[in-house]
CSV table of C-alpha atoms in Angstrom, one decimal:
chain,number,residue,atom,x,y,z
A,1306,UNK,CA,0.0,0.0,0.0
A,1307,UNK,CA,1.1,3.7,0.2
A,1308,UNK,CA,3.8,5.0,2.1
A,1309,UNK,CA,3.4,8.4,3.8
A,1310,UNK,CA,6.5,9.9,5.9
A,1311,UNK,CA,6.3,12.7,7.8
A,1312,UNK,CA,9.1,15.0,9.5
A,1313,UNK,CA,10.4,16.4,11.8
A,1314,UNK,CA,8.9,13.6,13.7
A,1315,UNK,CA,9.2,16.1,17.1
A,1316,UNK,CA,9.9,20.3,17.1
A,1317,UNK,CA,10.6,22.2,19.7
A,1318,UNK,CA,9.2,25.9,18.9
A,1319,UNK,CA,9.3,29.5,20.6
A,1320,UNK,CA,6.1,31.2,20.5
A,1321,UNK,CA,6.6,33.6,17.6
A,1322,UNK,CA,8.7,31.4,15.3
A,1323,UNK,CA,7.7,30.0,11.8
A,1324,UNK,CA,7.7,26.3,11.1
A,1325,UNK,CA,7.7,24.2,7.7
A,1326,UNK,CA,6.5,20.1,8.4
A,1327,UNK,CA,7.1,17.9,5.2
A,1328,UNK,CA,4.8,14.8,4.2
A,1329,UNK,CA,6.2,12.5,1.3
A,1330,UNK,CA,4.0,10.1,-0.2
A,1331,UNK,CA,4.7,7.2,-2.5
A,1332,UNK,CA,2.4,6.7,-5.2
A,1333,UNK,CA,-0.4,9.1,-7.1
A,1334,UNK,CA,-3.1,9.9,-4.9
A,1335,UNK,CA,-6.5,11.9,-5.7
A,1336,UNK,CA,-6.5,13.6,-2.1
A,1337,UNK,CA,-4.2,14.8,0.8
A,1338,UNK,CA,-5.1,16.5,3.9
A,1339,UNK,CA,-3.7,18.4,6.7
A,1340,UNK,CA,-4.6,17.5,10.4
A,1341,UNK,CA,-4.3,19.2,13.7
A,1342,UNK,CA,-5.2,16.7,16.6
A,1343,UNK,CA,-6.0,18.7,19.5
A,1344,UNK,CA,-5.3,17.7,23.5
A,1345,UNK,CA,-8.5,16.0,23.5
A,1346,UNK,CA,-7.8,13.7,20.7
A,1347,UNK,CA,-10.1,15.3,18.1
A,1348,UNK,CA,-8.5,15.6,14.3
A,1349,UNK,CA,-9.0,19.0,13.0
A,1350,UNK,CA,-9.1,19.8,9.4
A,1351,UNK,CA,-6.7,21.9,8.2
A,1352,UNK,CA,-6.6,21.8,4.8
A,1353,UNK,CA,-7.9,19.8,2.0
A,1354,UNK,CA,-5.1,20.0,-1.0
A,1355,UNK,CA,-4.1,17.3,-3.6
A,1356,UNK,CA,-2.4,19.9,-5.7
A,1357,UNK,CA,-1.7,23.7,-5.5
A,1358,UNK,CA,-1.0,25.9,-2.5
A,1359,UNK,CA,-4.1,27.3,0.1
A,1360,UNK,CA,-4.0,29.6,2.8
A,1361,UNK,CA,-6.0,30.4,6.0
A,1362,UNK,CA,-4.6,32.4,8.5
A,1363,UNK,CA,-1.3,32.0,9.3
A,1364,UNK,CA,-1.2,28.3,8.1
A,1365,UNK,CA,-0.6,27.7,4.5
A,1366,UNK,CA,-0.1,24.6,2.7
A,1367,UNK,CA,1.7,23.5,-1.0
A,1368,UNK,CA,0.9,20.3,-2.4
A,1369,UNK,CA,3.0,19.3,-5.3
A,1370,UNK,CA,1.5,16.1,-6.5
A,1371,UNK,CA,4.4,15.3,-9.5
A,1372,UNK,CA,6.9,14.9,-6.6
A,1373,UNK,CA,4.9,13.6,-4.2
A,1374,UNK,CA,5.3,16.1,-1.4
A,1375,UNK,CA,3.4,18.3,0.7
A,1376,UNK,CA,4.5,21.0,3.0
A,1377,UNK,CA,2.3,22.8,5.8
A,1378,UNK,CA,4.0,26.3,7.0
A,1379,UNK,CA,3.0,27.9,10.3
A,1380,UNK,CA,4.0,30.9,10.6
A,1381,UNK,CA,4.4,33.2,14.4
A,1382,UNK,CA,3.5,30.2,16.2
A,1383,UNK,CA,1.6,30.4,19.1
A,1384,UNK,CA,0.9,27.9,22.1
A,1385,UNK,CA,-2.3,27.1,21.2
A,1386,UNK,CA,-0.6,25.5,17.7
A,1387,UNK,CA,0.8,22.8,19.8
A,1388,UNK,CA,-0.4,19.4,19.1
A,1389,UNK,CA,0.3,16.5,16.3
A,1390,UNK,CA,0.0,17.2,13.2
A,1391,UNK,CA,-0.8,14.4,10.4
A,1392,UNK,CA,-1.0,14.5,7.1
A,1393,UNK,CA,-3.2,11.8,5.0
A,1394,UNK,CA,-3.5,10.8,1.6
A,1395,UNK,CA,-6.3,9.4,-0.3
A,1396,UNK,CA,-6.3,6.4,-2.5
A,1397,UNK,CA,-9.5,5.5,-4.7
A,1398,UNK,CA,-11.2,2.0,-3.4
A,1399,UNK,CA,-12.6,-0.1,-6.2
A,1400,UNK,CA,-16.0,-0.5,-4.9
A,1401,UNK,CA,-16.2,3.4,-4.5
A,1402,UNK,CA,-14.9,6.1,-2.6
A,1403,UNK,CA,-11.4,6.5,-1.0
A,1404,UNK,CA,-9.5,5.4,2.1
A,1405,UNK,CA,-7.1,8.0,4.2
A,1406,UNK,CA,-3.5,6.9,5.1
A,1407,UNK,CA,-2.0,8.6,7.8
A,1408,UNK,CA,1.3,9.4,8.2
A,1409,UNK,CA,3.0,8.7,11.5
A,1410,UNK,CA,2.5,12.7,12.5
A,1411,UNK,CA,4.5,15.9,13.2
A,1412,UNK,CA,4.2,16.6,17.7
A,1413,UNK,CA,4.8,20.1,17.8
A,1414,UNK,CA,5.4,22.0,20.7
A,1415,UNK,CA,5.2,25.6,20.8
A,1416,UNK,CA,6.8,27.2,24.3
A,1417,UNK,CA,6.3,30.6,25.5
B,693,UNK,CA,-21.5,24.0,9.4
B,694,UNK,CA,-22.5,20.4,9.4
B,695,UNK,CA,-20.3,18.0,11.4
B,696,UNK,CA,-20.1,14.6,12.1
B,697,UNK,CA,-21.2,13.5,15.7
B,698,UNK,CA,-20.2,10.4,17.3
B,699,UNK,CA,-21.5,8.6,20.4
B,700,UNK,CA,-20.6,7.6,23.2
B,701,UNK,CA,-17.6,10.0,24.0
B,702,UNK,CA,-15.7,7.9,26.1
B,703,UNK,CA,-17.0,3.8,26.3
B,704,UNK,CA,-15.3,1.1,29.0
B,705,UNK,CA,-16.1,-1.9,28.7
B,706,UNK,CA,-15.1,-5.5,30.1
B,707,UNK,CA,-13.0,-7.9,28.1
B,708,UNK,CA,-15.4,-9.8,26.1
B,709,UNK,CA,-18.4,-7.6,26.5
B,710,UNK,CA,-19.7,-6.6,22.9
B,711,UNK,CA,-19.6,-2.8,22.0
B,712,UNK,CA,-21.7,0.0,19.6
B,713,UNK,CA,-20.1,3.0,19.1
B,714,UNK,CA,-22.4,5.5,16.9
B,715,UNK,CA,-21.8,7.9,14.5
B,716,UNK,CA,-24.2,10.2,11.9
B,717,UNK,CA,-22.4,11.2,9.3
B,718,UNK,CA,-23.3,15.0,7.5
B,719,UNK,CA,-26.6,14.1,5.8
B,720,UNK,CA,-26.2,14.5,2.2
B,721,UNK,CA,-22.8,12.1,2.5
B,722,UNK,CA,-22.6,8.8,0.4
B,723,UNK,CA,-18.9,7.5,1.9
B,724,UNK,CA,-19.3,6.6,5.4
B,725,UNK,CA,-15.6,5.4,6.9
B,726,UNK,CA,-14.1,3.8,9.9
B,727,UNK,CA,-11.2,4.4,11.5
B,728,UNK,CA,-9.0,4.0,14.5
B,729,UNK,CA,-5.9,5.2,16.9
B,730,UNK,CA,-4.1,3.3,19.4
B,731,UNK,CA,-2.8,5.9,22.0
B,732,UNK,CA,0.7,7.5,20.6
B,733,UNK,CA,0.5,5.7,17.2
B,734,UNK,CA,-0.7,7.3,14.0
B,735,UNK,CA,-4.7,6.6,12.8
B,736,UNK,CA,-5.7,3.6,10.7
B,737,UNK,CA,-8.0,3.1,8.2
B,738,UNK,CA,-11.0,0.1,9.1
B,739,UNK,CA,-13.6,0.1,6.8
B,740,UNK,CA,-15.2,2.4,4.1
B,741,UNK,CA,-19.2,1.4,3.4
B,742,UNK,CA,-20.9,2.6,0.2
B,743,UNK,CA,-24.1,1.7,-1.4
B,744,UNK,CA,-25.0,-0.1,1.9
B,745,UNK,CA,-21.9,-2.4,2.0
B,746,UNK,CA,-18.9,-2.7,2.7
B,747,UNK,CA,-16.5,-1.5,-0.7
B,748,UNK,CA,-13.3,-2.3,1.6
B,749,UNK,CA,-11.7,-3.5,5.4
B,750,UNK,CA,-8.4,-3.5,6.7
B,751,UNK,CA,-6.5,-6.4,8.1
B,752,UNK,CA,-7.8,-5.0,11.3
B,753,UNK,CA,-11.2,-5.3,10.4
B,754,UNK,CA,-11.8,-8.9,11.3
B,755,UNK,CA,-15.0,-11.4,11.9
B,756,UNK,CA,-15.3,-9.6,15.2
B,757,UNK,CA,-15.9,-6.1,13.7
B,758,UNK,CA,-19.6,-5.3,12.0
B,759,UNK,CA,-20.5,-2.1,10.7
B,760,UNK,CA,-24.3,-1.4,9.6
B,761,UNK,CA,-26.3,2.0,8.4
B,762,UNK,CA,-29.6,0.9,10.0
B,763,UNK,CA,-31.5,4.0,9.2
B,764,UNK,CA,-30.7,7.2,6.7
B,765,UNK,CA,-28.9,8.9,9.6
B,766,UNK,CA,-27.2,6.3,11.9
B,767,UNK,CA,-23.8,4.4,10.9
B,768,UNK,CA,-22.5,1.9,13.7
B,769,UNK,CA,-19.6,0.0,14.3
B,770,UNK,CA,-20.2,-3.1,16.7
B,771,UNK,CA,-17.0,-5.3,18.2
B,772,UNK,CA,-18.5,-8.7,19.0
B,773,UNK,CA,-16.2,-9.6,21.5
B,774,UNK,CA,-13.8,-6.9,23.1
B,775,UNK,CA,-9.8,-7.7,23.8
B,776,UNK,CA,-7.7,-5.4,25.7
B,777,UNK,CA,-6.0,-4.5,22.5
B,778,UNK,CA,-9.3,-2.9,21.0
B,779,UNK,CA,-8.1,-0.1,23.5
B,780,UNK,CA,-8.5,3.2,21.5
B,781,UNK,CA,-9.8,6.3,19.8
B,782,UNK,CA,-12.6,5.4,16.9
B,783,UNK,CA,-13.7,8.3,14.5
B,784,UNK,CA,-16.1,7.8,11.6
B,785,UNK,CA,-15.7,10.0,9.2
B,786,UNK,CA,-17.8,11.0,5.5
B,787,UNK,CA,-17.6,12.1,2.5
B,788,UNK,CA,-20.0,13.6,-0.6
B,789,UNK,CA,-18.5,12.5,-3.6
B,790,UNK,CA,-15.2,10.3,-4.3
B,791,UNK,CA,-12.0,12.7,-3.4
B,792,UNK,CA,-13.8,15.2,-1.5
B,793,UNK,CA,-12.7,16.5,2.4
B,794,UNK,CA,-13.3,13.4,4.8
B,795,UNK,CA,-15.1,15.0,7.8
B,796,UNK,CA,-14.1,13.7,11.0
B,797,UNK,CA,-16.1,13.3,13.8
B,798,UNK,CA,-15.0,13.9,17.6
B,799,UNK,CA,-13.8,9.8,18.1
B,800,UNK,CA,-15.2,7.6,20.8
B,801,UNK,CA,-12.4,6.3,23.0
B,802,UNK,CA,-12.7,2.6,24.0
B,803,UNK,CA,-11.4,1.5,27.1
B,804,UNK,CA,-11.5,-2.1,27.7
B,805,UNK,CA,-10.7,-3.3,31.1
C-alpha cells in the first residue's frame, strides 16, 4: 500500500517562530489533507489539497502532487498550535470512494 | 456548518463484552468510513461502506468487527467480542462524492478493562 512519511517527527518551537513540516508520499493519490489533533484527541481539518498551495490564517499549505510532497507552513507560532500534526493521503477503493493513510504525525510544541 | 457527531464519548467496557459505538455522518454524504488510533500511534483506516456495503476492510477489520447503516442517519460499528487491545480512539468519518474532504467526527475512545 502507500507510504506516507512525515518530519520532523518532534519540534521544539518559541512562540513567535515560523515552522515548515514535510509529508512525502509514495504513489499518485486523488486527495491529501492536513490535520491538527487537538489535546483531546479530536482531528481538525486543516486543509484539503491534492495539488496547489491554500491559505487560511497564518497556516498555508503547498501540495505538489508530480513529486509527491506536501508542506504545511506555520508561521508566528503560538501555544495554542501545539499538538500532532498528520498528514493523510487518499487512494480510490474499487467499490467506491477512497481510504485515508495517515502518516505517523508531526508533535509540535510551541513554548512561551 | 454540518459536522459529524459520534456517540458515546468515552466507552469502558469489560474484556469480552460486545460494544456499539455510533456515529451520523453529515446528511447529504454517500462515503461513510471507519477508523481508528491506538494511544501515541498514527490513525488507521478500518472500513469504508458505500451503497449499503462494505466497498473495503483492513486487516484490522476482522469477523469480530460489523458495521451497519440501519437507518438514513445512523452508521454503527459493533465489536462482537472486546480484547484489551481494541483499547482506542474510533472516529467515523464521511464524505460527498469520491475525493472530496473526509469529515471527522470527535472519536469515541474505548477502554477495555
Amino acid at each position: 500500500g502507500i507510504q506516507v512519511e512525515q518530519s520532523p517527527p518532534d519540534l521544539i518551537l518559541q512562540e513567535g517562530a515560523n515552522s515548515t513540516l514535510r509529508c512525502n508520499f509514495s504513489d499518485s493519490v486523488n486527495n491529501l489533507q492536513w490535520f491538527h489533533q487537538n489535546p483531546w484527541g479530536q482531528l481538525i481539518n486543516l486543509f484539503y489539497i491534492p495539488s496547489g498551495t491554500k491559505q487560511n490564517g497564518r497556516l498555508s499549505a503547498t501540495t505538489v502532487a508530480t513529486e509527491r510532497y506536501s508542506l504545511l507552513y506555520i508561521s508566528s507560532s503560538q501555544t495554542t498550535d501545539s499538538g500532532v500534526y498528520f498528514c493523510a493521503v487518499g487512494s480510490l477503493l474499487t467499490g467506491g470512494g477512497n481510504k485515508l493513510t495517515f502518516g505517523t504525525g508531526t508533535q509540535l510544541k510551541v513554548e512561551l | 456548518e454540518p459536522e459529524v457527531t459520534q456517540t458515546p464519548s468515552h466507552q469502558v467496557t469489560q474484556m469480552g463484552q460486545e460494544v456499539i459505538l455510533r456515529c451520523v455522518p453529515i446528511s447529504n454524504h454517500l462515503y461513510f468510513y471507519w477508523y481508528r488510533q491506538i494511544l501515541g500511534q498514527k490513525v488507521e483506516f478500518l472500513v469504508s461502506f458505500y451503497n449499503n456495503e462494505i466497498s473495503e476492510k483492513s486487516e484490522i477489520f476482522d469477523d469480530q468487527f460489523s458495521v451497519e447503516r440501519p437507518d438514513g442517519s445512523n452508521f454503527t460499528l459493533k465489536i462482537r467480542s472486546t480484547k484489551l487491545e481494541d483499547s482506542a480512539m474510533y472516529f467515523c468519518a464521511s464524505i460527498g462524492r469520491q475525493g472530496d474532504t473526509q469529515y471527522f467526527g470527535p472519536g469515541t475512545r474505548l477502554t477495555v478493562l
